[in-house]
XYZ file of C-alpha atoms in Angstrom:
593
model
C -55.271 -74.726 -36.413
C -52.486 -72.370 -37.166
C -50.430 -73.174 -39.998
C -46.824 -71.958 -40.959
C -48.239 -70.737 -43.853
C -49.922 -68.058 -41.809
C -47.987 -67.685 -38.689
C -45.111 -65.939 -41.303
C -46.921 -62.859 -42.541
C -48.408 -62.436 -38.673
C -44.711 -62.649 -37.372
C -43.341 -60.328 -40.152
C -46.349 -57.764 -39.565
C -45.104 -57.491 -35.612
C -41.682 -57.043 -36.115
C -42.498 -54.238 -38.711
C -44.577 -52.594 -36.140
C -41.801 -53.489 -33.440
C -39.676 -51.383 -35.442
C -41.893 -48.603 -36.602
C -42.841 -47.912 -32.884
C -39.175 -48.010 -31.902
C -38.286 -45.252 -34.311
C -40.711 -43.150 -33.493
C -40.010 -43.857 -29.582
C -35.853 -42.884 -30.181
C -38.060 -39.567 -32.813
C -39.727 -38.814 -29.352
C -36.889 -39.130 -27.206
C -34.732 -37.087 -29.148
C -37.513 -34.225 -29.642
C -37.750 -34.068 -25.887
C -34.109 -33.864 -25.561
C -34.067 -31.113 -28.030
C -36.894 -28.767 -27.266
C -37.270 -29.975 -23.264
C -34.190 -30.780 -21.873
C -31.856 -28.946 -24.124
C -33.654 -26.110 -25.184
C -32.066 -23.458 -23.520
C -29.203 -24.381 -24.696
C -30.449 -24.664 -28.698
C -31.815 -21.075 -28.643
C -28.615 -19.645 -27.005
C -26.947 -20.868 -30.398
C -29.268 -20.240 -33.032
C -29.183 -16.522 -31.462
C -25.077 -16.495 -31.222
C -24.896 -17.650 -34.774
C -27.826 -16.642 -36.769
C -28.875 -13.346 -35.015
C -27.464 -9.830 -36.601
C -28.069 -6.464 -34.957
C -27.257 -3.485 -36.348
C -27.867 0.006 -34.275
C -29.095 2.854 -36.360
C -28.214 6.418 -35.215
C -30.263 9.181 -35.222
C -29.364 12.798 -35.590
C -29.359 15.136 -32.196
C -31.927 17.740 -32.812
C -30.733 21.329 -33.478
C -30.990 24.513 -31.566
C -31.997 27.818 -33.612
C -32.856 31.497 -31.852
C -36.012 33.452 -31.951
C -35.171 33.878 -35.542
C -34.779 30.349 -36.515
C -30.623 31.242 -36.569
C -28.620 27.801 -36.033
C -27.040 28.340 -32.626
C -26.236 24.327 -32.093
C -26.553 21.630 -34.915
C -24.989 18.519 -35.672
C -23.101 17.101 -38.467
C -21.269 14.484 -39.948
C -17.305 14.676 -40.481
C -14.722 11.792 -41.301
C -12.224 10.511 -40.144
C -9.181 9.555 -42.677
C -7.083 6.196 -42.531
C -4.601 4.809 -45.154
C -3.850 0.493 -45.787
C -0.279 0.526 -46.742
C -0.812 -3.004 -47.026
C -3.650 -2.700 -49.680
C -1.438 0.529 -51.241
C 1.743 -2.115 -51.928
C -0.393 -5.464 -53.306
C -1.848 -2.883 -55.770
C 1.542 -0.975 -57.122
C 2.699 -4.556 -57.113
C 0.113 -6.022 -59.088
C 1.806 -6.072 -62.779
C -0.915 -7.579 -64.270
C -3.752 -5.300 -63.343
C -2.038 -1.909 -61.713
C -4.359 0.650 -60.322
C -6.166 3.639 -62.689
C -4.750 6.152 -60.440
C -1.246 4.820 -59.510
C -0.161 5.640 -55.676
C 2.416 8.615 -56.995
C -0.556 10.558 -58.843
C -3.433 9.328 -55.611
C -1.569 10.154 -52.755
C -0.570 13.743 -54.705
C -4.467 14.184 -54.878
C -5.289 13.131 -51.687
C -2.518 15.398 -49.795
C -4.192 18.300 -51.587
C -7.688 18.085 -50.403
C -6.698 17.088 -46.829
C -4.095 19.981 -46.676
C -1.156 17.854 -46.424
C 2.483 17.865 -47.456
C 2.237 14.971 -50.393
C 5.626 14.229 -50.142
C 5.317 13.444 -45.719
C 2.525 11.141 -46.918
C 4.630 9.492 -49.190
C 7.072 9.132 -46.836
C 4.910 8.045 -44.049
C 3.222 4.871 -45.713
C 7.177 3.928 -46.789
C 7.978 3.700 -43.804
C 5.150 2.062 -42.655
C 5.728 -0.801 -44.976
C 9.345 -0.715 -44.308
C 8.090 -1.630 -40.578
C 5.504 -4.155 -41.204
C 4.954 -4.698 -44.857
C 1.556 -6.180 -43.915
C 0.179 -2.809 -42.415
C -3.104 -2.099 -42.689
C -3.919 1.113 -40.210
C -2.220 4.724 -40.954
C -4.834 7.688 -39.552
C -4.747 10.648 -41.947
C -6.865 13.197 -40.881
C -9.601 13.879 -38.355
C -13.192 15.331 -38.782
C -12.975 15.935 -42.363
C -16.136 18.096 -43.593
C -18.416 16.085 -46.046
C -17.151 18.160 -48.977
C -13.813 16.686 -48.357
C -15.417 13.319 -48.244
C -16.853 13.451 -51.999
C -13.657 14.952 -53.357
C -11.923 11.929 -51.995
C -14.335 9.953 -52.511
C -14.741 10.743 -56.312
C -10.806 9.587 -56.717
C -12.306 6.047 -56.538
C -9.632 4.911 -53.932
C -11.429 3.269 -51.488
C -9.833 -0.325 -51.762
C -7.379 1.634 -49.504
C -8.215 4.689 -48.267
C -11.199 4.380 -45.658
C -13.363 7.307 -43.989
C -15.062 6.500 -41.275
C -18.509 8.599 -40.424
C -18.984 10.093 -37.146
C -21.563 13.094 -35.637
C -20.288 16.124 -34.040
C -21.421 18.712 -32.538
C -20.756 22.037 -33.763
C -22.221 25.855 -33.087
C -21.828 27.996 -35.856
C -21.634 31.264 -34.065
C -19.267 30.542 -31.316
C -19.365 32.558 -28.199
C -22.291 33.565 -28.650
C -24.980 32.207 -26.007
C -22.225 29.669 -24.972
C -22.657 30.022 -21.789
C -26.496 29.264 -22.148
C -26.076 26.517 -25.397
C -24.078 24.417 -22.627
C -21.786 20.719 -24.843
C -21.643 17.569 -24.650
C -19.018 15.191 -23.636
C -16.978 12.672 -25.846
C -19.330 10.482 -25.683
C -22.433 12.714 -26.623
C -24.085 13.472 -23.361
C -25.146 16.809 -22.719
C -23.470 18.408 -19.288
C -24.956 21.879 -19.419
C -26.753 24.446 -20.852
C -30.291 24.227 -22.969
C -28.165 21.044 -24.375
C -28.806 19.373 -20.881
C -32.378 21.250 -19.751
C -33.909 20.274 -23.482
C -32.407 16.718 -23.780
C -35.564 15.189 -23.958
C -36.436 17.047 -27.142
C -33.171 17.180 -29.220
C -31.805 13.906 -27.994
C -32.585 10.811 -30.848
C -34.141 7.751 -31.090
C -32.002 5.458 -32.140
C -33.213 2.514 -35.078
C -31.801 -1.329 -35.695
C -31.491 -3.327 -38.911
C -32.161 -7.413 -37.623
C -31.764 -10.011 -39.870
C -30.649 -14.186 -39.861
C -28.316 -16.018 -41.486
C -27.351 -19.883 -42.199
C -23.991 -21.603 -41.358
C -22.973 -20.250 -45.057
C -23.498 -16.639 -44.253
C -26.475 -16.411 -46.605
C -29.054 -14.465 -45.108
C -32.300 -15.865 -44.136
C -35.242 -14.871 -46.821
C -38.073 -13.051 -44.712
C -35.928 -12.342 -41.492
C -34.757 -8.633 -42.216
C -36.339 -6.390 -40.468
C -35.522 -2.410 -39.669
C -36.636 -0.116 -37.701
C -35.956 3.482 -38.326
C -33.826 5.751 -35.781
C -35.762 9.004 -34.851
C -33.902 12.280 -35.028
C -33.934 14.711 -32.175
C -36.156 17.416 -32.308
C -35.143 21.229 -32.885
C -35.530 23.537 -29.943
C -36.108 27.332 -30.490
C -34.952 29.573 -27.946
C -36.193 33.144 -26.863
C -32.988 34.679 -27.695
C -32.217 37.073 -30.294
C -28.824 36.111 -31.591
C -28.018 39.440 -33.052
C -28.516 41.219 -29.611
C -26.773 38.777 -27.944
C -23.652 38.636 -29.406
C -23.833 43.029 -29.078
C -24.320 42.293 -25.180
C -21.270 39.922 -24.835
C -19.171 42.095 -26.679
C -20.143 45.046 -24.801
C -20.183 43.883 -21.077
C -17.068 42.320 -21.680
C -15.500 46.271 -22.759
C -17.306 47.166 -19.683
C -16.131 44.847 -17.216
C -12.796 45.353 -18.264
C -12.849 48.843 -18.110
C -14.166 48.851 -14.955
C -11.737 46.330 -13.714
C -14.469 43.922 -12.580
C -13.957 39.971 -12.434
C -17.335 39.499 -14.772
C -20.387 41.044 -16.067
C -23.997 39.809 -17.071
C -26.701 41.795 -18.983
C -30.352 40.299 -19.070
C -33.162 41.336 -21.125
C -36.628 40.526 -20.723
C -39.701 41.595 -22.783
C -42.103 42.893 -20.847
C -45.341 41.616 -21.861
C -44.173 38.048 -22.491
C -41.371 36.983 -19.898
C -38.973 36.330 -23.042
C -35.454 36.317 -22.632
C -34.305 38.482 -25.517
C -30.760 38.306 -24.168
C -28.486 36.591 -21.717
C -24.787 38.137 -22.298
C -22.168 37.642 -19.751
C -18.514 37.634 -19.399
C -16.562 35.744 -19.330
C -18.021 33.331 -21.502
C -17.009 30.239 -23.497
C -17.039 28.659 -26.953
C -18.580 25.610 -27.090
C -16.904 24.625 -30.111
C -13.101 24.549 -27.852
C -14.045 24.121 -24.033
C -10.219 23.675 -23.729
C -9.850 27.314 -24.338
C -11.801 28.522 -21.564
C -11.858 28.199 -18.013
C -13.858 25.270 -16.634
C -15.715 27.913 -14.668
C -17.578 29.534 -17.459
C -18.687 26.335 -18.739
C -21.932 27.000 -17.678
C -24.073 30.177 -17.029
C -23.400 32.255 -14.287
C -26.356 34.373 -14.573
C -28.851 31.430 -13.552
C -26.243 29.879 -11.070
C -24.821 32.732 -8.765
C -26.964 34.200 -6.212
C -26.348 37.391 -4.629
C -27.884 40.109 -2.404
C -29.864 42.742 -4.552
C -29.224 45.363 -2.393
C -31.003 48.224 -3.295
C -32.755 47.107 -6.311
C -35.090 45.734 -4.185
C -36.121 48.781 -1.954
C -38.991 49.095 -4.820
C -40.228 46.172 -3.180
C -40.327 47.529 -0.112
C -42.210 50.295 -1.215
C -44.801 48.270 -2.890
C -45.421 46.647 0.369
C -45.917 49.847 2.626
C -48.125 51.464 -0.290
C -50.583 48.516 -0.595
C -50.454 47.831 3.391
C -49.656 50.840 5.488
C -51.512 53.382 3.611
C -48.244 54.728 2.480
C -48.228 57.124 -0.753
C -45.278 58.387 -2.514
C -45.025 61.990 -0.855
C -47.032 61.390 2.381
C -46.189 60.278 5.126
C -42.765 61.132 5.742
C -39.919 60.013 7.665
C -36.814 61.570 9.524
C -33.775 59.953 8.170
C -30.061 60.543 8.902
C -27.141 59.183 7.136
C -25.989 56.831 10.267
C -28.734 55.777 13.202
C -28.967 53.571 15.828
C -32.581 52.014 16.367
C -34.213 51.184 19.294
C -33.294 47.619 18.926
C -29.411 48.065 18.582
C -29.571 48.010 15.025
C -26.922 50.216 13.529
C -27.779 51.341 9.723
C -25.714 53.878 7.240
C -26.316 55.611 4.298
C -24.080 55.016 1.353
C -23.233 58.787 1.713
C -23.194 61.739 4.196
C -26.163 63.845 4.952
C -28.140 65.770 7.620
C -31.471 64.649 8.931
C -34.264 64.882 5.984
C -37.974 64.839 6.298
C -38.076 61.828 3.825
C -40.936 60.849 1.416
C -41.158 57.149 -0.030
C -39.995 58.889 -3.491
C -37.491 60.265 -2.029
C -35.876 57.709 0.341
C -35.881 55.871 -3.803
C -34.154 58.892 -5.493
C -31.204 58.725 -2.792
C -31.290 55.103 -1.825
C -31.289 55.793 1.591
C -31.155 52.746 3.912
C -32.220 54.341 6.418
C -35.263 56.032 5.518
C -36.245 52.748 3.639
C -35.553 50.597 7.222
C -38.347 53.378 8.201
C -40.705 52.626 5.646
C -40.416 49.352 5.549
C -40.923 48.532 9.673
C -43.923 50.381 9.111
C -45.242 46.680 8.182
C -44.885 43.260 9.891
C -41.873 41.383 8.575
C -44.317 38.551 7.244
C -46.052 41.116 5.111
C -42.567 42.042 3.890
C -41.621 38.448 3.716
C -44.845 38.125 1.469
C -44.163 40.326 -1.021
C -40.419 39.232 -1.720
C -41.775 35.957 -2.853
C -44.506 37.775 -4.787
C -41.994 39.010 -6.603
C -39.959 35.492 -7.057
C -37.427 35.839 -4.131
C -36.986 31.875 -3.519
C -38.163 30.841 -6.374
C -36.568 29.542 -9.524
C -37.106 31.382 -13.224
C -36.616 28.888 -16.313
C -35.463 25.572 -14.937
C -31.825 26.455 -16.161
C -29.491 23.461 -15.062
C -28.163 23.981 -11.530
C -30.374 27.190 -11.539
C -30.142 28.382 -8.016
C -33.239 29.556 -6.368
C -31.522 32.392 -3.711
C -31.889 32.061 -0.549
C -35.239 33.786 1.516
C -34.997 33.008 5.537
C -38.067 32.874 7.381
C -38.730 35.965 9.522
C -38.056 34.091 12.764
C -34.536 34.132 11.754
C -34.353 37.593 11.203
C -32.357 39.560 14.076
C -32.512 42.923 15.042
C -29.987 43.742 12.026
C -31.636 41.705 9.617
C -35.010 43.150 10.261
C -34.167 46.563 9.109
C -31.325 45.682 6.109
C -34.142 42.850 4.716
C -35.673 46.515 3.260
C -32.792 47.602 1.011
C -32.248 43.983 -0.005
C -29.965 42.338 2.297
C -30.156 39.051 3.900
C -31.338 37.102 0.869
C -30.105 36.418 -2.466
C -31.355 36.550 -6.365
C -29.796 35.920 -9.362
C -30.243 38.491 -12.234
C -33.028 36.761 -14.079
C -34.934 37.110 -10.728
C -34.360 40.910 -10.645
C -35.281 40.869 -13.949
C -38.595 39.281 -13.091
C -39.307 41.092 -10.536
C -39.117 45.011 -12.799
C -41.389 43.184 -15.474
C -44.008 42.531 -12.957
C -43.811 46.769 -12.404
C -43.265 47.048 -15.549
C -46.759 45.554 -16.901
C -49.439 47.126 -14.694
C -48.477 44.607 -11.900
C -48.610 41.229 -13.396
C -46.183 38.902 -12.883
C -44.810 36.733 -15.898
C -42.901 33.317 -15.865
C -40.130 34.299 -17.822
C -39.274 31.753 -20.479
C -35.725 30.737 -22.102
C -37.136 27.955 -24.454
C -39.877 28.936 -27.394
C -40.273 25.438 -28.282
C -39.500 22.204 -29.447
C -40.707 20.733 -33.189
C -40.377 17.276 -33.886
C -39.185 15.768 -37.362
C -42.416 15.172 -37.862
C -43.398 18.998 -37.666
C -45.491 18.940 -34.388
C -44.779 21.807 -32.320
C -45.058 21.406 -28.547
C -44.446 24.647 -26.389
C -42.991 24.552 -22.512
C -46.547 24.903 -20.329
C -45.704 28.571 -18.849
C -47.480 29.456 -15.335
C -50.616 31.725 -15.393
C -49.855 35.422 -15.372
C -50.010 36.384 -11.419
C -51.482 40.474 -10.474
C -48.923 40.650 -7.678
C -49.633 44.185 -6.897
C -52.686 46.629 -8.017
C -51.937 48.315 -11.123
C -51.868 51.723 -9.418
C -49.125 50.733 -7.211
C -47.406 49.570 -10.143
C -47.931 52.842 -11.736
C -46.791 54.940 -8.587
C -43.718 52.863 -8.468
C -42.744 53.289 -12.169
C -42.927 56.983 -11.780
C -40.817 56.925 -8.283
C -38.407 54.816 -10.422
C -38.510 57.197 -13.334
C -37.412 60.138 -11.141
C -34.923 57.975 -10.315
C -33.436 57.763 -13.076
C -34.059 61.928 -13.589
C -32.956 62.816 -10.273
C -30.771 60.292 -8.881
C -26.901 60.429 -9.402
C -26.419 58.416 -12.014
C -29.472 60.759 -14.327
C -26.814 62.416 -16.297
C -24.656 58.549 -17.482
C -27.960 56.256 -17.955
C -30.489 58.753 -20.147
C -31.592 57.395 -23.378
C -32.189 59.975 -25.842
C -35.755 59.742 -27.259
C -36.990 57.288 -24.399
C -38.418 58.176 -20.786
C -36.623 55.425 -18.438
C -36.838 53.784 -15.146
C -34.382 52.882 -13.790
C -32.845 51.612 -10.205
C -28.825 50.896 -8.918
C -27.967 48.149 -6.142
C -24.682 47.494 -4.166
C -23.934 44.318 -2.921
C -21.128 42.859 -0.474
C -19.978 39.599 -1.631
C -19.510 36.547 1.191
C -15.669 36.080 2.263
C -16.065 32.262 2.775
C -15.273 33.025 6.389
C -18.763 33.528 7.363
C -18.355 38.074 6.845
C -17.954 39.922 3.485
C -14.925 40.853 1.751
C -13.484 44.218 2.286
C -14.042 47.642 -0.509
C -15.615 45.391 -3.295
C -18.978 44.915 -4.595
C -21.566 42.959 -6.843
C -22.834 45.837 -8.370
C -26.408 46.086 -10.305
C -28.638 48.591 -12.090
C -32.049 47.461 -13.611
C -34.515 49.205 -15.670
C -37.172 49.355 -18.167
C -38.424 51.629 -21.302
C -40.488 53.077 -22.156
C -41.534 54.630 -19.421
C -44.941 55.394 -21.308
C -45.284 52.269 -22.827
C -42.978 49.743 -20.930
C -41.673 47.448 -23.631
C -38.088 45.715 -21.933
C -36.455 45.863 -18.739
C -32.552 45.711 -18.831
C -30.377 43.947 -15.951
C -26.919 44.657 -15.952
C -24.403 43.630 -13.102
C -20.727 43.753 -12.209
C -18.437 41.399 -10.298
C -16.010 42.876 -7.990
C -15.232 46.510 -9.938
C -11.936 48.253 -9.121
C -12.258 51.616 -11.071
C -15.723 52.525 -9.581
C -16.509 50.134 -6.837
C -20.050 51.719 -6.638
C -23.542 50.601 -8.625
C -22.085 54.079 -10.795
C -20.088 51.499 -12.265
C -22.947 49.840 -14.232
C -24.192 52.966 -15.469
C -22.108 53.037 -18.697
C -23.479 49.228 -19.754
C -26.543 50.237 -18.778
C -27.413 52.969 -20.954
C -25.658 50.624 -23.958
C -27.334 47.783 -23.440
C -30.705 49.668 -23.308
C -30.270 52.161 -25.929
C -28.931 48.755 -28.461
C -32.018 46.940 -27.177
C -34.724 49.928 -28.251
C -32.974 49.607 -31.604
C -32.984 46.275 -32.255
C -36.624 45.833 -31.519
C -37.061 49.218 -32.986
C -39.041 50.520 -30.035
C -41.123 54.173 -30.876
C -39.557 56.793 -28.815
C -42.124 57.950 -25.756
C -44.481 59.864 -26.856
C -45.968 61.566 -24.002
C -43.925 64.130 -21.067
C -42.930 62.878 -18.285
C -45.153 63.778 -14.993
C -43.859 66.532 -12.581
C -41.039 65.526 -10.394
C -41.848 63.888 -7.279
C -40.317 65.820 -4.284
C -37.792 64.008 -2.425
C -38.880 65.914 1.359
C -41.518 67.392 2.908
């Protein structure tokens, strides 16, 4: 039997569990509720109001020639901003007045900014007069970090504020502009080895992370940063100190002549380096506003045209490795103006009587018509071959918007195009192409990728160099050798010998006459793209030299790149301070039988 003396403690131990397990149940409920039903909703707050982010920004990565001269760096300037608000609590303040009162600071600070003092003065009165609480009056813009200490040493900074930001500047100017390419406002590259390198100079940027409480106090343990990653610096091929003497020379030349533009190329012959890359007009990066938007990029990479008869060496290669053809034997019979079989009409660039042609020959006088002999003497896919041997159709350095030229296949060649395809007509190269195409001559018949871009070097020091295609033997290295001395007495017997020698050096050297496309579907009427390429030594080939002309008026023939020519070779043998030939040249070759 139960007694009340023990049904008490029995009934008091149940209702203490009762409530134990009901606090625990509403625990339960409420844990559910917070990490079940409303968790989404927790985390999106505890991120909102505890989370802090801060981007860190790395440096853009410089660009430096084949010297290691800066041609593209970044830096940091400032930009200036006054409180007029903060300025007029302080001169106020009777009890504790500033160290450098406002007359004596703003004296100071119109100085080193270049200011009128007395403007400034005036500016923040009337400032205040406007809105006594005004906080924001901009100064001055990209301030140099000089500046920035000598302001910032006047201790001022309660109320004068300079805010950071990266530019990008390029110490020489002009020079290589047109190849260096910008950037945009908001720091993305548009052109230029700024654009084609952008995966090696662009940074990686960091973040700072860490938590606070409701109070603002940060979180022990939650910082965290991660470092930003500057860009990398990319060395070009270019010497800087040749450029700049090509840009200022073609553009004398161009102008002189009349023309619309001019480009000189150099390439090194037993590398495929681009020493130099000049044209005109050109552009400073540093104030695109002062230039035309059309020489915001280069024009040498981007603007095809027809060779003309630069290319009739190619022609020649072709018929010497594949029709048994030397450089005196066989011959041909070649007037200045013929009809062929076909209907085909072709001129000469001058008047003559009907010659007993050799291969040399039809070279020294550029005859289209001897060379429309020669050349049939092939199929037009063997022809076809060789101008993409020698890079017709094919790109050079991955320049942005590089065009490739155009090569048609030989079942859309007519009865015109068959013959004019051997003096260069009916496709289209740009002068790096050309220039190509005289290095492969130039060294023994191997063809070399040419190359804009040395390489690029981290910030941590490795070096990583653009993979460059395997050297290619195009052509034996006898042809090669019969063609250099074809193109020698070229330059020694054809009309331009006495305007393009170089004294000391044997040269090569080869003139070409393009029409230039109407936009009508024809050609416009008594102007030219005019070119002349060449390469020295002739005994020890060292650099070939492209030069070219838009639209001359004074001498509307190639003669009109002969001038720029022999500059722009004769600088380039002294920069690289090439030894004069050595050896005599060979007999001349005789232009008929």
């Amino acid at each position: 039997m139960t007694t009340r003396a023990t049904r008490t403690p029995r009934r008091r131990t149940v209702v203490a569990l009762a409530v134990i397990l009901a606090i625990l149940a509403a625990f339960v409920v409420r844990l559910v509720d917070i990490q079940v039903v409303k968790a989404d909703e927790h985390v999106a707050q505890s991120l909102e109001f505890i989370a802090h982010r801060t981007s860190i920004p790395g440096e853009r990565g410089s660009v430096v020639d084949s010297d290691g001269s800066v041609l593209a760096e970044s830096v940091l300037v400032y930009d200036a901003q006054l409180s007029p608000q903060v300025i007029r609590l302080l001169e106020e303040d009777d009890k504790n007045p500033p160290k450098l009162p406002w007359a004596e600071a703003s004296t100071r600070i119109a100085e080193i900014m270049g200011l009128d003092a007395d403007e400034l003065r005036a500016e923040v009165a009337a400032k205040l007069a406007e809105d006594p609480d005004s906080q924001y009056l901009p100064l001055v813009k990209g301030l140099s970090t000089e500046k920035y200490i000598e302001l910032r040493e006047l201790k001022v900074s309660s109320y004068l504020v300079m805010k950071p930001r990266e530019v990008r500047v390029y110490p020489n100017g002009a020079v290589a502009g047109n190849l260096l390419g910008y950037l945009d406002g908001a720091g993305t590259a548009q052109a230029g080895v700024e654009k084609m390198d952008e995966k090696c100079l662009a940074p990686t940027d960091g973040e700072e992370s860490y938590r606070t409480g409701k109070n603002n106090v940060v979180i022990p343990g939650s910082e965290s940063r991660v470092d930003a990653v500057d860009g990398g610096t990319v060395q070009l091929t270019i010497n800087s100190d040749l450029q700049w003497y090509m840009q200022q020379m073609i553009a004398e030349e161009a102008q002189a002549q009349g023309a619309k533009g001019g480009t000189v190329t150099v390439v090194e012959v037993g590398t495929g380096k681009i020493r130099a890359a000049a044209e005109w007009p050109t552009m400073d990066p540093n104030d695109l506003d002062a230039s035309s938007p059309e020489t915001w990029t280069s024009k040498l990479f981007t603007y095809p045209f027809e060779p003309g008869s630069t290319f009739k060496a190619v022609t020649a290669a072709a018929v010497m490795e594949n029709a048994g053809v030397t450089m005196t034997s066989p011959t041909v019979s070649a007037s200045s103006h013929e009809k062929f079989e076909n209907g085909a009409v072709i001129n000469d660039a001058f008047v003559h009587p009907t010659f007993q042609y050799t291969l040399a020959g039809a070279l020294i006088d550029s005859s289209n018509v001897a060379l429309s002999k020669f050349g049939t003497m092939v199929s037009p896919d063997v022809r076809h071959d060789y101008l993409e041997r020698f890079g017709v159709g094919e790109t050079t350095v991955g320049f942005p918007s590089e065009t490739s030229g155009e090569i048609h296949p030989t079942s859309e060649w007519d009865n015109q195009s068959l013959y004019t395809t051997t003096f260069g007509q009916y496709f289209t190269v740009t002068a790096p192409q050309l220039a190509g195409a005289y290095q492969a001559i130039a060294n023994g018949g191997q063809k070399i990728g040419l190359s804009l871009v040395e390489s690029c070097t981290a910030p941590d020091g490795t070096v990583v160099t653009p993979r460059a295609p395997e050297p290619e033997q195009i052509v034996k290295p006898e042809t090669a050798a019969d063609l250099t001395r074809m193109l020698e007495n070229v330059a020694v017997q054809g009309g331009n010998a006495d305007r393009i020698q170089v004294p000391g050096y044997r040269v090569t050297s080869k003139t070409g006459t393009a029409q230039i496309p109407d936009g009508k579907g024809g050609y416009k009427s008594g102007v030219y793209y005019t070119s002349m390429v060449g390469f020295a030594p002739v005994d020890d080939p060292q650099y070939v030299v492209v030069v070219t002309l838009d639209e001359p008026t004074r001498v509307t023939s190639s003669a009109a790149t002969a001038s720029a020519f022999q500059k722009a070779m004769t600088q380039t043998m002294k920069t690289y301070r090439v030894m004069p030939s050595s050896s005599p040249m060979d007999a001349l070759l005789p232009k008929f039988e």
